[in-house]
């Protein structure tokens, strides 16, 4: 994917997630310490400027809920992921649905992982792990204290360059 719509957390939540990343590193599990902790709402190979402008307008009208990151878990897509899942509530689903209403038919190659009905809202703690690293990481972090994450920023990240087009 090239364009990814991401929610970035407030400072307190970012510090808490980075603390988890440090615990993983001490346990020998590589964590994404050079990135900002975040949650992905959508991904596509391209999100045109006109669509970005429509997203910006839509996001300005929505009430952004606080996120509760509390479920330590794992899943496999193309590689193993250790994650902190967000509590799914009506407010979060409404924002996600509104975003995808704007994107529908206007982006190239949307990722099915982030479409309504398939989306698992989460913050990546470690990615590309072996099965043994997943077990080690889970053991190092369990039990995890819930993290309340307020939305600090929403932007489209160009995964090729790392550039962020801030929408909110």
PDB file of C-alpha atoms in Angstrom:
ATOM      1  CA  UNK A   1       0.000   0.000   0.000  1.00  0.00           C
ATOM      2  CA  UNK A   2       1.149   3.511  -0.635  1.00  0.00           C
ATOM      3  CA  UNK A   3      -1.444   5.744   1.065  1.00  0.00           C
ATOM      4  CA  UNK A   4      -2.570   4.852   4.578  1.00  0.00           C
ATOM      5  CA  UNK A   5      -5.082   6.862   6.637  1.00  0.00           C
ATOM      6  CA  UNK A   6      -3.828   6.809  10.219  1.00  0.00           C
ATOM      7  CA  UNK A   7      -4.942   8.111  13.596  1.00  0.00           C
ATOM      8  CA  UNK A   8      -2.051   9.338  15.745  1.00  0.00           C
ATOM      9  CA  UNK A   9      -2.389   9.420  19.518  1.00  0.00           C
ATOM     10  CA  UNK A  10      -1.964  12.164  22.098  1.00  0.00           C
ATOM     11  CA  UNK A  11       1.343  12.463  23.972  1.00  0.00           C
ATOM     12  CA  UNK A  12       0.321  10.452  27.025  1.00  0.00           C
ATOM     13  CA  UNK A  13      -0.882   7.483  24.958  1.00  0.00           C
ATOM     14  CA  UNK A  14       2.188   7.702  22.732  1.00  0.00           C
ATOM     15  CA  UNK A  15       4.448   7.505  25.799  1.00  0.00           C
ATOM     16  CA  UNK A  16       2.507   4.468  27.068  1.00  0.00           C
ATOM     17  CA  UNK A  17       2.785   2.603  23.746  1.00  0.00           C
ATOM     18  CA  UNK A  18       6.486   3.437  23.481  1.00  0.00           C
ATOM     19  CA  UNK A  19       6.874   1.955  26.977  1.00  0.00           C
ATOM     20  CA  UNK A  20       5.417  -1.296  25.664  1.00  0.00           C
ATOM     21  CA  UNK A  21       7.805  -1.161  22.715  1.00  0.00           C
ATOM     22  CA  UNK A  22      10.731  -0.802  25.157  1.00  0.00           C
ATOM     23  CA  UNK A  23       9.525  -3.840  27.125  1.00  0.00           C
ATOM     24  CA  UNK A  24       9.422  -5.821  23.897  1.00  0.00           C
ATOM     25  CA  UNK A  25      12.930  -4.701  22.954  1.00  0.00           C
ATOM     26  CA  UNK A  26      14.231  -5.816  26.381  1.00  0.00           C
ATOM     27  CA  UNK A  27      12.626  -9.212  25.732  1.00  0.00           C
ATOM     28  CA  UNK A  28      14.357  -9.455  22.338  1.00  0.00           C
ATOM     29  CA  UNK A  29      11.338  -8.671  20.161  1.00  0.00           C
ATOM     30  CA  UNK A  30      11.807  -5.907  17.577  1.00  0.00           C
ATOM     31  CA  UNK A  31       9.202  -3.147  17.852  1.00  0.00           C
ATOM     32  CA  UNK A  32       8.633  -0.174  15.491  1.00  0.00           C
ATOM     33  CA  UNK A  33      10.438   2.380  17.683  1.00  0.00           C
ATOM     34  CA  UNK A  34      11.085   4.771  14.781  1.00  0.00           C
ATOM     35  CA  UNK A  35       7.369   5.251  14.063  1.00  0.00           C
ATOM     36  CA  UNK A  36       4.596   7.084  15.832  1.00  0.00           C
ATOM     37  CA  UNK A  37       2.102   4.840  17.600  1.00  0.00           C
ATOM     38  CA  UNK A  38      -1.055   4.813  15.526  1.00  0.00           C
ATOM     39  CA  UNK A  39      -4.214   3.092  14.384  1.00  0.00           C
ATOM     40  CA  UNK A  40      -5.006   2.618  10.681  1.00  0.00           C
ATOM     41  CA  UNK A  41      -8.474   3.474   9.352  1.00  0.00           C
ATOM     42  CA  UNK A  42      -7.925   2.754   5.634  1.00  0.00           C
ATOM     43  CA  UNK A  43      -5.259   1.923   3.085  1.00  0.00           C
ATOM     44  CA  UNK A  44      -5.075   2.067  -0.705  1.00  0.00           C
ATOM     45  CA  UNK A  45      -2.475   2.257  -3.415  1.00  0.00           C
ATOM     46  CA  UNK A  46      -3.527   5.877  -4.042  1.00  0.00           C
ATOM     47  CA  UNK A  47      -5.828   8.465  -2.437  1.00  0.00           C
ATOM     48  CA  UNK A  48      -6.258  11.371  -4.879  1.00  0.00           C
ATOM     49  CA  UNK A  49      -6.101  14.979  -3.686  1.00  0.00           C
ATOM     50  CA  UNK A  50      -9.820  15.606  -4.290  1.00  0.00           C
ATOM     51  CA  UNK A  51     -10.645  12.625  -2.077  1.00  0.00           C
ATOM     52  CA  UNK A  52      -8.223  13.895   0.585  1.00  0.00           C
ATOM     53  CA  UNK A  53     -10.014  17.237   0.574  1.00  0.00           C
ATOM     54  CA  UNK A  54     -13.384  15.480   0.992  1.00  0.00           C
ATOM     55  CA  UNK A  55     -11.943  13.413   3.858  1.00  0.00           C
ATOM     56  CA  UNK A  56     -10.634  16.557   5.550  1.00  0.00           C
ATOM     57  CA  UNK A  57     -14.111  18.148   5.380  1.00  0.00           C
ATOM     58  CA  UNK A  58     -15.772  14.989   6.712  1.00  0.00           C
ATOM     59  CA  UNK A  59     -13.289  14.571   9.570  1.00  0.00           C
ATOM     60  CA  UNK A  60     -13.752  18.207  10.649  1.00  0.00           C
ATOM     61  CA  UNK A  61     -17.471  17.514  11.137  1.00  0.00           C
ATOM     62  CA  UNK A  62     -17.057  14.280  13.101  1.00  0.00           C
ATOM     63  CA  UNK A  63     -16.625  13.957  16.843  1.00  0.00           C
ATOM     64  CA  UNK A  64     -13.453  11.958  17.385  1.00  0.00           C
ATOM     65  CA  UNK A  65     -13.883   9.439  20.184  1.00  0.00           C
ATOM     66  CA  UNK A  66     -11.199   8.477  22.662  1.00  0.00           C
ATOM     67  CA  UNK A  67      -9.797   5.048  21.953  1.00  0.00           C
ATOM     68  CA  UNK A  68      -9.302   2.412  24.607  1.00  0.00           C
ATOM     69  CA  UNK A  69      -6.389   0.176  23.664  1.00  0.00           C
ATOM     70  CA  UNK A  70      -6.739  -2.819  25.907  1.00  0.00           C
ATOM     71  CA  UNK A  71      -6.696  -6.177  24.126  1.00  0.00           C
ATOM     72  CA  UNK A  72      -3.271  -7.755  23.749  1.00  0.00           C
ATOM     73  CA  UNK A  73      -3.490 -10.082  20.785  1.00  0.00           C
ATOM     74  CA  UNK A  74      -1.989 -11.371  17.601  1.00  0.00           C
ATOM     75  CA  UNK A  75      -3.004 -12.013  14.020  1.00  0.00           C
ATOM     76  CA  UNK A  76      -1.390 -13.075  10.801  1.00  0.00           C
ATOM     77  CA  UNK A  77      -1.922 -11.318   7.499  1.00  0.00           C
ATOM     78  CA  UNK A  78       1.206 -11.496   5.375  1.00  0.00           C
ATOM     79  CA  UNK A  79       3.286 -11.700   8.565  1.00  0.00           C
ATOM     80  CA  UNK A  80       2.748 -12.193  12.289  1.00  0.00           C
ATOM     81  CA  UNK A  81       1.604  -9.113  14.207  1.00  0.00           C
ATOM     82  CA  UNK A  82       1.501  -8.533  17.960  1.00  0.00           C
ATOM     83  CA  UNK A  83      -1.033  -5.809  18.611  1.00  0.00           C
ATOM     84  CA  UNK A  84      -2.991  -3.858  21.154  1.00  0.00           C
ATOM     85  CA  UNK A  85      -6.614  -3.937  20.014  1.00  0.00           C
ATOM     86  CA  UNK A  86      -8.980  -1.024  20.430  1.00  0.00           C
ATOM     87  CA  UNK A  87     -12.355  -1.457  22.077  1.00  0.00           C
ATOM     88  CA  UNK A  88     -14.896  -1.307  19.277  1.00  0.00           C
ATOM     89  CA  UNK A  89     -17.861   0.902  20.097  1.00  0.00           C
ATOM     90  CA  UNK A  90     -20.531   2.729  18.150  1.00  0.00           C
ATOM     91  CA  UNK A  91     -18.585   5.994  18.007  1.00  0.00           C
ATOM     92  CA  UNK A  92     -15.463   4.385  16.574  1.00  0.00           C
ATOM     93  CA  UNK A  93     -17.490   2.408  14.040  1.00  0.00           C
ATOM     94  CA  UNK A  94     -19.341   5.579  13.014  1.00  0.00           C
ATOM     95  CA  UNK A  95     -16.062   7.386  12.285  1.00  0.00           C
ATOM     96  CA  UNK A  96     -14.727   4.382  10.389  1.00  0.00           C
ATOM     97  CA  UNK A  97     -17.937   4.075   8.372  1.00  0.00           C
ATOM     98  CA  UNK A  98     -17.977   7.806   7.537  1.00  0.00           C
ATOM     99  CA  UNK A  99     -14.364   7.612   6.329  1.00  0.00           C
ATOM    100  CA  UNK A 100     -15.140   4.681   4.067  1.00  0.00           C
ATOM    101  CA  UNK A 101     -18.276   6.371   2.730  1.00  0.00           C
ATOM    102  CA  UNK A 102     -15.991   9.162   1.471  1.00  0.00           C
ATOM    103  CA  UNK A 103     -13.403   6.739   0.071  1.00  0.00           C
ATOM    104  CA  UNK A 104     -15.854   4.392  -1.679  1.00  0.00           C
ATOM    105  CA  UNK A 105     -15.107   4.238  -5.387  1.00  0.00           C
ATOM    106  CA  UNK A 106     -12.585   7.099  -5.182  1.00  0.00           C
ATOM    107  CA  UNK A 107      -9.323   5.330  -4.279  1.00  0.00           C
ATOM    108  CA  UNK A 108      -7.188   2.824  -6.153  1.00  0.00           C
ATOM    109  CA  UNK A 109      -6.886  -0.696  -4.789  1.00  0.00           C
ATOM    110  CA  UNK A 110      -8.352  -0.295  -1.294  1.00  0.00           C
ATOM    111  CA  UNK A 111      -7.025  -2.818   1.200  1.00  0.00           C
ATOM    112  CA  UNK A 112      -9.697  -5.304   2.237  1.00  0.00           C
ATOM    113  CA  UNK A 113      -8.162  -5.519   5.738  1.00  0.00           C
ATOM    114  CA  UNK A 114      -9.490  -2.051   6.578  1.00  0.00           C
ATOM    115  CA  UNK A 115     -12.946  -2.172   4.997  1.00  0.00           C
ATOM    116  CA  UNK A 116     -16.052  -2.088   7.194  1.00  0.00           C
ATOM    117  CA  UNK A 117     -16.836  -5.595   8.365  1.00  0.00           C
ATOM    118  CA  UNK A 118     -13.203  -6.722   8.055  1.00  0.00           C
ATOM    119  CA  UNK A 119     -11.410  -4.052  10.060  1.00  0.00           C
ATOM    120  CA  UNK A 120      -9.726  -4.929  13.342  1.00  0.00           C
ATOM    121  CA  UNK A 121      -8.763  -1.595  14.946  1.00  0.00           C
ATOM    122  CA  UNK A 122      -5.363  -1.949  16.589  1.00  0.00           C
ATOM    123  CA  UNK A 123      -2.002  -0.419  17.355  1.00  0.00           C
ATOM    124  CA  UNK A 124       0.928  -2.508  16.120  1.00  0.00           C
ATOM    125  CA  UNK A 125       3.351  -3.483  18.867  1.00  0.00           C
ATOM    126  CA  UNK A 126       5.553  -5.752  16.738  1.00  0.00           C
ATOM    127  CA  UNK A 127       5.325  -6.948  13.151  1.00  0.00           C
ATOM    128  CA  UNK A 128       7.095  -9.616  11.141  1.00  0.00           C
ATOM    129  CA  UNK A 129       7.725 -11.739  14.226  1.00  0.00           C
ATOM    130  CA  UNK A 130       8.458 -15.421  14.346  1.00  0.00           C
ATOM    131  CA  UNK A 131       6.028 -17.593  16.270  1.00  0.00           C
ATOM    132  CA  UNK A 132       8.559 -17.756  19.120  1.00  0.00           C
ATOM    133  CA  UNK A 133       8.839 -13.934  19.206  1.00  0.00           C
ATOM    134  CA  UNK A 134       5.046 -13.627  19.401  1.00  0.00           C
ATOM    135  CA  UNK A 135       5.032 -15.913  22.457  1.00  0.00           C
ATOM    136  CA  UNK A 136       7.985 -14.026  24.001  1.00  0.00           C
ATOM    137  CA  UNK A 137       6.359 -10.659  23.340  1.00  0.00           C
ATOM    138  CA  UNK A 138       3.002 -11.711  24.694  1.00  0.00           C
ATOM    139  CA  UNK A 139       4.653 -13.073  27.832  1.00  0.00           C
ATOM    140  CA  UNK A 140       6.666  -9.862  28.300  1.00  0.00           C
ATOM    141  CA  UNK A 141       3.584  -7.626  28.100  1.00  0.00           C
ATOM    142  CA  UNK A 142       0.814  -9.661  29.683  1.00  0.00           C
ATOM    143  CA  UNK A 143      -1.163  -8.423  31.510  1.00  0.00           C
ATOM    144  CA  UNK A 144      -1.269  -5.070  29.759  1.00  0.00           C
ATOM    145  CA  UNK A 145      -2.791  -1.981  31.358  1.00  0.00           C
ATOM    146  CA  UNK A 146      -5.449  -0.338  29.144  1.00  0.00           C
ATOM    147  CA  UNK A 147      -4.306   2.825  27.389  1.00  0.00           C
ATOM    148  CA  UNK A 148      -6.715   5.688  26.766  1.00  0.00           C
ATOM    149  CA  UNK A 149      -5.670   7.280  23.497  1.00  0.00           C
ATOM    150  CA  UNK A 150      -7.093  10.601  22.425  1.00  0.00           C
ATOM    151  CA  UNK A 151      -6.819  11.551  18.777  1.00  0.00           C
ATOM    152  CA  UNK A 152      -4.006  14.060  18.297  1.00  0.00           C
ATOM    153  CA  UNK A 153      -3.895  13.987  14.518  1.00  0.00           C
ATOM    154  CA  UNK A 154      -5.278  12.136  11.514  1.00  0.00           C
ATOM    155  CA  UNK A 155      -3.276  12.008   8.328  1.00  0.00           C
ATOM    156  CA  UNK A 156      -2.515  10.111   5.171  1.00  0.00           C
ATOM    157  CA  UNK A 157       0.923   8.555   5.300  1.00  0.00           C
ATOM    158  CA  UNK A 158       2.775   7.856   2.051  1.00  0.00           C
ATOM    159  CA  UNK A 159       4.406   4.558   2.965  1.00  0.00           C
ATOM    160  CA  UNK A 160       7.077   5.007   0.268  1.00  0.00           C
ATOM    161  CA  UNK A 161       8.366   8.326   1.596  1.00  0.00           C
ATOM    162  CA  UNK A 162       6.992   8.550   5.140  1.00  0.00           C
ATOM    163  CA  UNK A 163       5.441  11.952   4.361  1.00  0.00           C
ATOM    164  CA  UNK A 164       2.221  12.739   6.257  1.00  0.00           C
ATOM    165  CA  UNK A 165      -0.581  14.813   4.762  1.00  0.00           C
ATOM    166  CA  UNK A 166      -2.318  15.997   7.943  1.00  0.00           C
ATOM    167  CA  UNK A 167      -6.098  16.090   7.527  1.00  0.00           C
ATOM    168  CA  UNK A 168      -7.115  16.882  11.108  1.00  0.00           C
TER     169      UNK A 168
END
